[in-house]
Amino acid sequence: MRKIMLLMAALISPPLAWADADADIAYREAVMKVVGGHMKAMSTILKGQVHMADLAYHANSMRDVSLLAPQIFPAGSGEGKTAALAAIWDEPAEFKAAMDRYVNAAAGMADAVASQDMGQVGPAIQALGKSCKGCHDDYKSDD
Ligand code: HEC
């Protein structure tokens, strides 16, 4: 009987019920950790003037992972244990603008590092950091 009930429930559930919000949230947090890792690595390199040869790797990887970022906020993934705020889905145009600023800043940082002009790298990483904070201030809860 239980089996039949489950089968019926599965048949009548709308497709959205199949979406696994927990997995979407876990993936988003994993991608953000990658983003955070490259950011930390780059600021550590620049502050300590160590492993300068690795800077391009992190800058290029940051640019690459920024291209995944617009896809890690699917509809329905605001429900559950997540620090992502509902405003992401309530104001999609503003959220997209914040995302675009980050994607552009990540490309700008990769270009700056490729230019090997340290005068460009400082402002570029500052702009990148501002783009993280800009989005987190409006769209991420602190806990
Ligand atoms: C367009 C919005 C946006 C941008 C830009 C953004 N983030 Fe995030 N970030 C979020 C949101 C929303 C969360 C919360 C995700 C969740 O809990 O589901 C988050 C979570 C994180 C986390 C925590 C991951 C975890 O759960 O352990 C780190 C670290 C992080 N971001 C780093 C960064 C860094 C560094 C940048 C910039 C280089 C950045 N983020 C840019 C929206 C953004």
PDB file of C-alpha atoms and ligand atoms in Angstrom:
ATOM      1  CA  MET A   1       0.000   0.000   0.000  1.00  0.00           C
ATOM      2  CA  ARG A   2       2.783   2.418   0.995  1.00  0.00           C
ATOM      3  CA  LYS A   3       4.570   1.641  -2.251  1.00  0.00           C
ATOM      4  CA  ILE A   4       1.483   2.436  -4.270  1.00  0.00           C
ATOM      5  CA  MET A   5       0.966   5.697  -2.392  1.00  0.00           C
ATOM      6  CA  LEU A   6       4.574   6.699  -3.084  1.00  0.00           C
ATOM      7  CA  LEU A   7       4.194   5.822  -6.733  1.00  0.00           C
ATOM      8  CA  MET A   8       1.014   7.886  -6.952  1.00  0.00           C
ATOM      9  CA  ALA A   9       2.675  10.806  -5.202  1.00  0.00           C
ATOM     10  CA  ALA A  10       5.544  10.616  -7.670  1.00  0.00           C
ATOM     11  CA  LEU A  11       3.181  10.548 -10.624  1.00  0.00           C
ATOM     12  CA  ILE A  12       1.122  13.526  -9.576  1.00  0.00           C
ATOM     13  CA  SER A  13       3.992  15.719  -8.339  1.00  0.00           C
ATOM     14  CA  PRO A  14       4.802  18.651 -10.585  1.00  0.00           C
ATOM     15  CA  PRO A  15       8.290  18.512 -12.161  1.00  0.00           C
ATOM     16  CA  LEU A  16       9.590  21.115  -9.692  1.00  0.00           C
ATOM     17  CA  ALA A  17       9.183  18.642  -6.859  1.00  0.00           C
ATOM     18  CA  TRP A  18      11.970  16.607  -8.444  1.00  0.00           C
ATOM     19  CA  ALA A  19      14.453  19.462  -8.226  1.00  0.00           C
ATOM     20  CA  ASP A  20      16.855  18.808  -5.399  1.00  0.00           C
ATOM     21  CA  ALA A  21      17.281  22.194  -3.737  1.00  0.00           C
ATOM     22  CA  ASP A  22      19.759  20.776  -1.217  1.00  0.00           C
ATOM     23  CA  ALA A  23      22.062  19.604  -3.988  1.00  0.00           C
ATOM     24  CA  ASP A  24      21.748  22.955  -5.763  1.00  0.00           C
ATOM     25  CA  ILE A  25      22.630  24.737  -2.535  1.00  0.00           C
ATOM     26  CA  ALA A  26      25.572  22.418  -1.827  1.00  0.00           C
ATOM     27  CA  TYR A  27      26.894  22.934  -5.355  1.00  0.00           C
ATOM     28  CA  ARG A  28      26.498  26.721  -5.111  1.00  0.00           C
ATOM     29  CA  GLU A  29      28.389  26.797  -1.818  1.00  0.00           C
ATOM     30  CA  ALA A  30      31.124  24.587  -3.294  1.00  0.00           C
ATOM     31  CA  VAL A  31      31.523  26.931  -6.284  1.00  0.00           C
ATOM     32  CA  MET A  32      31.597  29.968  -3.970  1.00  0.00           C
ATOM     33  CA  LYS A  33      34.317  28.246  -1.920  1.00  0.00           C
ATOM     34  CA  VAL A  34      36.367  27.909  -5.125  1.00  0.00           C
ATOM     35  CA  VAL A  35      35.767  31.616  -5.803  1.00  0.00           C
ATOM     36  CA  GLY A  36      36.812  32.420  -2.223  1.00  0.00           C
ATOM     37  CA  GLY A  37      39.888  30.187  -2.486  1.00  0.00           C
ATOM     38  CA  HIS A  38      41.234  31.948  -5.571  1.00  0.00           C
ATOM     39  CA  MET A  39      40.519  35.334  -4.004  1.00  0.00           C
ATOM     40  CA  LYS A  40      42.355  34.409  -0.794  1.00  0.00           C
ATOM     41  CA  ALA A  41      45.252  32.949  -2.783  1.00  0.00           C
ATOM     42  CA  MET A  42      45.607  36.119  -4.876  1.00  0.00           C
ATOM     43  CA  SER A  43      45.476  38.511  -1.940  1.00  0.00           C
ATOM     44  CA  THR A  44      47.979  36.332  -0.035  1.00  0.00           C
ATOM     45  CA  ILE A  45      50.342  36.356  -3.028  1.00  0.00           C
ATOM     46  CA  LEU A  46      50.098  40.114  -3.453  1.00  0.00           C
ATOM     47  CA  LYS A  47      50.368  41.002   0.240  1.00  0.00           C
ATOM     48  CA  GLY A  48      53.274  38.669   0.913  1.00  0.00           C
ATOM     49  CA  GLN A  49      54.913  38.980  -2.516  1.00  0.00           C
ATOM     50  CA  VAL A  50      55.251  35.205  -2.591  1.00  0.00           C
ATOM     51  CA  HIS A  51      54.620  32.719  -5.416  1.00  0.00           C
ATOM     52  CA  MET A  52      54.115  35.584  -7.886  1.00  0.00           C
ATOM     53  CA  ALA A  53      54.332  33.109 -10.756  1.00  0.00           C
ATOM     54  CA  ASP A  54      51.059  31.529  -9.555  1.00  0.00           C
ATOM     55  CA  LEU A  55      49.084  34.763  -9.774  1.00  0.00           C
ATOM     56  CA  ALA A  56      48.085  34.201 -13.406  1.00  0.00           C
ATOM     57  CA  TYR A  57      46.780  30.707 -12.605  1.00  0.00           C
ATOM     58  CA  HIS A  58      44.476  32.066  -9.898  1.00  0.00           C
ATOM     59  CA  ALA A  59      43.376  35.071 -11.955  1.00  0.00           C
ATOM     60  CA  ASN A  60      42.565  32.900 -14.973  1.00  0.00           C
ATOM     61  CA  SER A  61      40.759  30.361 -12.782  1.00  0.00           C
ATOM     62  CA  MET A  62      38.758  33.160 -11.161  1.00  0.00           C
ATOM     63  CA  ARG A  63      37.718  34.360 -14.614  1.00  0.00           C
ATOM     64  CA  ASP A  64      36.722  30.785 -15.566  1.00  0.00           C
ATOM     65  CA  VAL A  65      34.719  30.106 -12.400  1.00  0.00           C
ATOM     66  CA  SER A  66      32.981  33.493 -12.741  1.00  0.00           C
ATOM     67  CA  LEU A  67      31.399  32.116 -15.915  1.00  0.00           C
ATOM     68  CA  LEU A  68      29.735  29.350 -13.867  1.00  0.00           C
ATOM     69  CA  ALA A  69      28.469  31.753 -11.210  1.00  0.00           C
ATOM     70  CA  PRO A  70      25.409  33.067 -13.096  1.00  0.00           C
ATOM     71  CA  GLN A  71      24.112  29.474 -13.251  1.00  0.00           C
ATOM     72  CA  ILE A  72      24.375  28.573  -9.560  1.00  0.00           C
ATOM     73  CA  PHE A  73      21.164  30.329  -8.512  1.00  0.00           C
ATOM     74  CA  PRO A  74      18.404  28.235 -10.130  1.00  0.00           C
ATOM     75  CA  ALA A  75      14.786  28.941  -9.217  1.00  0.00           C
ATOM     76  CA  GLY A  76      13.790  27.056  -6.072  1.00  0.00           C
ATOM     77  CA  SER A  77      17.300  26.972  -4.600  1.00  0.00           C
ATOM     78  CA  GLY A  78      16.491  29.700  -2.104  1.00  0.00           C
ATOM     79  CA  GLU A  79      14.540  27.221   0.034  1.00  0.00           C
ATOM     80  CA  GLY A  80      16.508  25.344   2.675  1.00  0.00           C
ATOM     81  CA  LYS A  81      19.723  25.781   4.600  1.00  0.00           C
ATOM     82  CA  THR A  82      21.277  28.562   2.578  1.00  0.00           C
ATOM     83  CA  ALA A  83      22.689  32.029   3.109  1.00  0.00           C
ATOM     84  CA  ALA A  84      21.237  33.131  -0.249  1.00  0.00           C
ATOM     85  CA  LEU A  85      18.525  35.753   0.314  1.00  0.00           C
ATOM     86  CA  ALA A  86      15.112  35.732  -1.394  1.00  0.00           C
ATOM     87  CA  ALA A  87      15.953  39.107  -2.993  1.00  0.00           C
ATOM     88  CA  ILE A  88      18.033  37.155  -5.555  1.00  0.00           C
ATOM     89  CA  TRP A  89      14.852  35.794  -7.110  1.00  0.00           C
ATOM     90  CA  ASP A  90      12.636  38.782  -6.197  1.00  0.00           C
ATOM     91  CA  GLU A  91      14.774  41.335  -8.038  1.00  0.00           C
ATOM     92  CA  PRO A  92      16.433  39.409 -10.883  1.00  0.00           C
ATOM     93  CA  ALA A  93      17.531  42.493 -12.846  1.00  0.00           C
ATOM     94  CA  GLU A  94      19.389  44.023  -9.881  1.00  0.00           C
ATOM     95  CA  PHE A  95      20.896  40.649  -9.006  1.00  0.00           C
ATOM     96  CA  LYS A  96      22.060  40.153 -12.589  1.00  0.00           C
ATOM     97  CA  ALA A  97      23.712  43.586 -12.481  1.00  0.00           C
ATOM     98  CA  ALA A  98      25.637  42.561  -9.340  1.00  0.00           C
ATOM     99  CA  MET A  99      26.620  39.305 -11.047  1.00  0.00           C
ATOM    100  CA  ASP A 100      27.742  41.144 -14.197  1.00  0.00           C
ATOM    101  CA  ARG A 101      29.934  43.469 -12.123  1.00  0.00           C
ATOM    102  CA  TYR A 102      31.684  40.403 -10.667  1.00  0.00           C
ATOM    103  CA  VAL A 103      32.098  38.631 -14.033  1.00  0.00           C
ATOM    104  CA  ASN A 104      33.530  41.837 -15.557  1.00  0.00           C
ATOM    105  CA  ALA A 105      35.817  42.422 -12.583  1.00  0.00           C
ATOM    106  CA  ALA A 106      37.114  38.834 -12.784  1.00  0.00           C
ATOM    107  CA  ALA A 107      37.891  39.293 -16.496  1.00  0.00           C
ATOM    108  CA  GLY A 108      39.517  42.637 -15.660  1.00  0.00           C
ATOM    109  CA  MET A 109      41.760  40.984 -13.062  1.00  0.00           C
ATOM    110  CA  ALA A 110      42.839  38.257 -15.514  1.00  0.00           C
ATOM    111  CA  ASP A 111      43.648  40.939 -18.116  1.00  0.00           C
ATOM    112  CA  ALA A 112      45.550  43.040 -15.583  1.00  0.00           C
ATOM    113  CA  VAL A 113      47.694  40.086 -14.498  1.00  0.00           C
ATOM    114  CA  ALA A 114      48.318  39.088 -18.124  1.00  0.00           C
ATOM    115  CA  SER A 115      49.534  42.631 -18.840  1.00  0.00           C
ATOM    116  CA  GLN A 116      52.251  42.113 -16.166  1.00  0.00           C
ATOM    117  CA  ASP A 117      51.730  45.763 -15.247  1.00  0.00           C
ATOM    118  CA  MET A 118      51.513  45.791 -11.465  1.00  0.00           C
ATOM    119  CA  GLY A 119      50.016  49.269 -11.662  1.00  0.00           C
ATOM    120  CA  GLN A 120      46.909  47.662 -13.156  1.00  0.00           C
ATOM    121  CA  VAL A 121      46.808  44.656 -10.824  1.00  0.00           C
ATOM    122  CA  GLY A 122      46.177  46.623  -7.608  1.00  0.00           C
ATOM    123  CA  PRO A 123      43.099  48.494  -8.838  1.00  0.00           C
ATOM    124  CA  ALA A 124      41.836  45.334 -10.573  1.00  0.00           C
ATOM    125  CA  ILE A 125      41.871  43.203  -7.421  1.00  0.00           C
ATOM    126  CA  GLN A 126      40.241  46.043  -5.485  1.00  0.00           C
ATOM    127  CA  ALA A 127      37.440  46.212  -8.048  1.00  0.00           C
ATOM    128  CA  LEU A 128      37.079  42.436  -7.825  1.00  0.00           C
ATOM    129  CA  GLY A 129      36.836  42.537  -4.029  1.00  0.00           C
ATOM    130  CA  LYS A 130      34.253  45.300  -4.255  1.00  0.00           C
ATOM    131  CA  SER A 131      32.158  43.142  -6.583  1.00  0.00           C
ATOM    132  CA  CYS A 132      32.063  40.303  -4.013  1.00  0.00           C
ATOM    133  CA  LYS A 133      31.114  42.647  -1.199  1.00  0.00           C
ATOM    134  CA  GLY A 134      28.543  44.423  -3.366  1.00  0.00           C
ATOM    135  CA  CYS A 135      26.654  41.203  -3.931  1.00  0.00           C
ATOM    136  CA  HIS A 136      27.125  39.758  -0.445  1.00  0.00           C
ATOM    137  CA  ASP A 137      25.857  42.963   1.214  1.00  0.00           C
ATOM    138  CA  ASP A 138      22.555  42.745  -0.641  1.00  0.00           C
ATOM    139  CA  TYR A 139      22.042  39.051  -1.359  1.00  0.00           C
ATOM    140  CA  LYS A 140      23.796  36.962   1.301  1.00  0.00           C
ATOM    141  CA  SER A 141      22.879  36.656   4.967  1.00  0.00           C
ATOM    142  CA  ASP A 142      25.693  36.792   7.488  1.00  0.00           C
ATOM    143  CA  ASP A 143      24.943  33.521   9.245  1.00  0.00           C
TER     144      ASP A 143
HETATM  145  C1  HEC B   1      26.169  37.947  -7.560  1.00  0.00           C
HETATM  146  C2  HEC B   1      26.326  37.611  -6.185  1.00  0.00           C
HETATM  147  C3  HEC B   1      27.639  37.153  -5.608  1.00  0.00           C
HETATM  148  C4  HEC B   1      28.893  37.505  -6.006  1.00  0.00           C
HETATM  149  C5  HEC B   1      29.310  38.468  -7.108  1.00  0.00           C
HETATM  150  C6  HEC B   1      29.806  36.809  -5.132  1.00  0.00           C
HETATM  151  N1  HEC B   1      29.115  36.042  -4.239  1.00  0.00           N
HETATM  152 FE1  HEC B   1      29.917  34.852  -2.839  1.00  0.00          FE
HETATM  153  N2  HEC B   1      28.054  34.252  -2.261  1.00  0.00           N
HETATM  154  C7  HEC B   1      26.876  34.748  -2.771  1.00  0.00           C
HETATM  155  C8  HEC B   1      25.764  34.115  -2.094  1.00  0.00           C
HETATM  156  C9  HEC B   1      24.288  34.399  -2.357  1.00  0.00           C
HETATM  157  C10 HEC B   1      26.311  33.214  -1.169  1.00  0.00           C
HETATM  158  C11 HEC B   1      25.544  32.264  -0.235  1.00  0.00           C
HETATM  159  C12 HEC B   1      25.385  30.918  -0.928  1.00  0.00           C
HETATM  160  C13 HEC B   1      24.506  29.937  -0.172  1.00  0.00           C
HETATM  161  O1  HEC B   1      24.634  29.833   1.071  1.00  0.00           O
HETATM  162  O2  HEC B   1      23.691  29.252  -0.823  1.00  0.00           O
HETATM  163  C14 HEC B   1      27.763  33.331  -1.303  1.00  0.00           C
HETATM  164  C15 HEC B   1      28.679  32.609  -0.553  1.00  0.00           C
HETATM  165  C16 HEC B   1      30.052  32.799  -0.572  1.00  0.00           C
HETATM  166  C17 HEC B   1      31.002  32.090   0.260  1.00  0.00           C
HETATM  167  C18 HEC B   1      30.641  31.054   1.320  1.00  0.00           C
HETATM  168  C19 HEC B   1      30.567  29.662   0.699  1.00  0.00           C
HETATM  169  C20 HEC B   1      30.196  28.639   1.767  1.00  0.00           C
HETATM  170  O3  HEC B   1      28.998  28.384   1.966  1.00  0.00           O
HETATM  171  O4  HEC B   1      31.113  28.127   2.416  1.00  0.00           O
HETATM  172  C21 HEC B   1      32.255  32.559  -0.070  1.00  0.00           C
HETATM  173  C22 HEC B   1      33.584  32.120   0.541  1.00  0.00           C
HETATM  174  C23 HEC B   1      32.081  33.534  -1.107  1.00  0.00           C
HETATM  175  N3  HEC B   1      30.731  33.659  -1.400  1.00  0.00           N
HETATM  176  C24 HEC B   1      33.120  34.240  -1.673  1.00  0.00           C
HETATM  177  C25 HEC B   1      32.961  35.158  -2.719  1.00  0.00           C
HETATM  178  C26 HEC B   1      34.035  35.935  -3.293  1.00  0.00           C
HETATM  179  C27 HEC B   1      35.494  35.905  -2.824  1.00  0.00           C
HETATM  180  C28 HEC B   1      33.490  36.671  -4.294  1.00  0.00           C
HETATM  181  C29 HEC B   1      34.160  37.621  -5.237  1.00  0.00           C
HETATM  182  C30 HEC B   1      35.396  37.250  -5.870  1.00  0.00           C
HETATM  183  C31 HEC B   1      32.066  36.372  -4.332  1.00  0.00           C
HETATM  184  N4  HEC B   1      31.778  35.461  -3.344  1.00  0.00           N
HETATM  185  C32 HEC B   1      31.177  36.933  -5.212  1.00  0.00           C
HETATM  186  C33 HEC B   1      26.745  35.682  -3.763  1.00  0.00           C
HETATM  187  C34 HEC B   1      27.778  36.251  -4.489  1.00  0.00           C
END
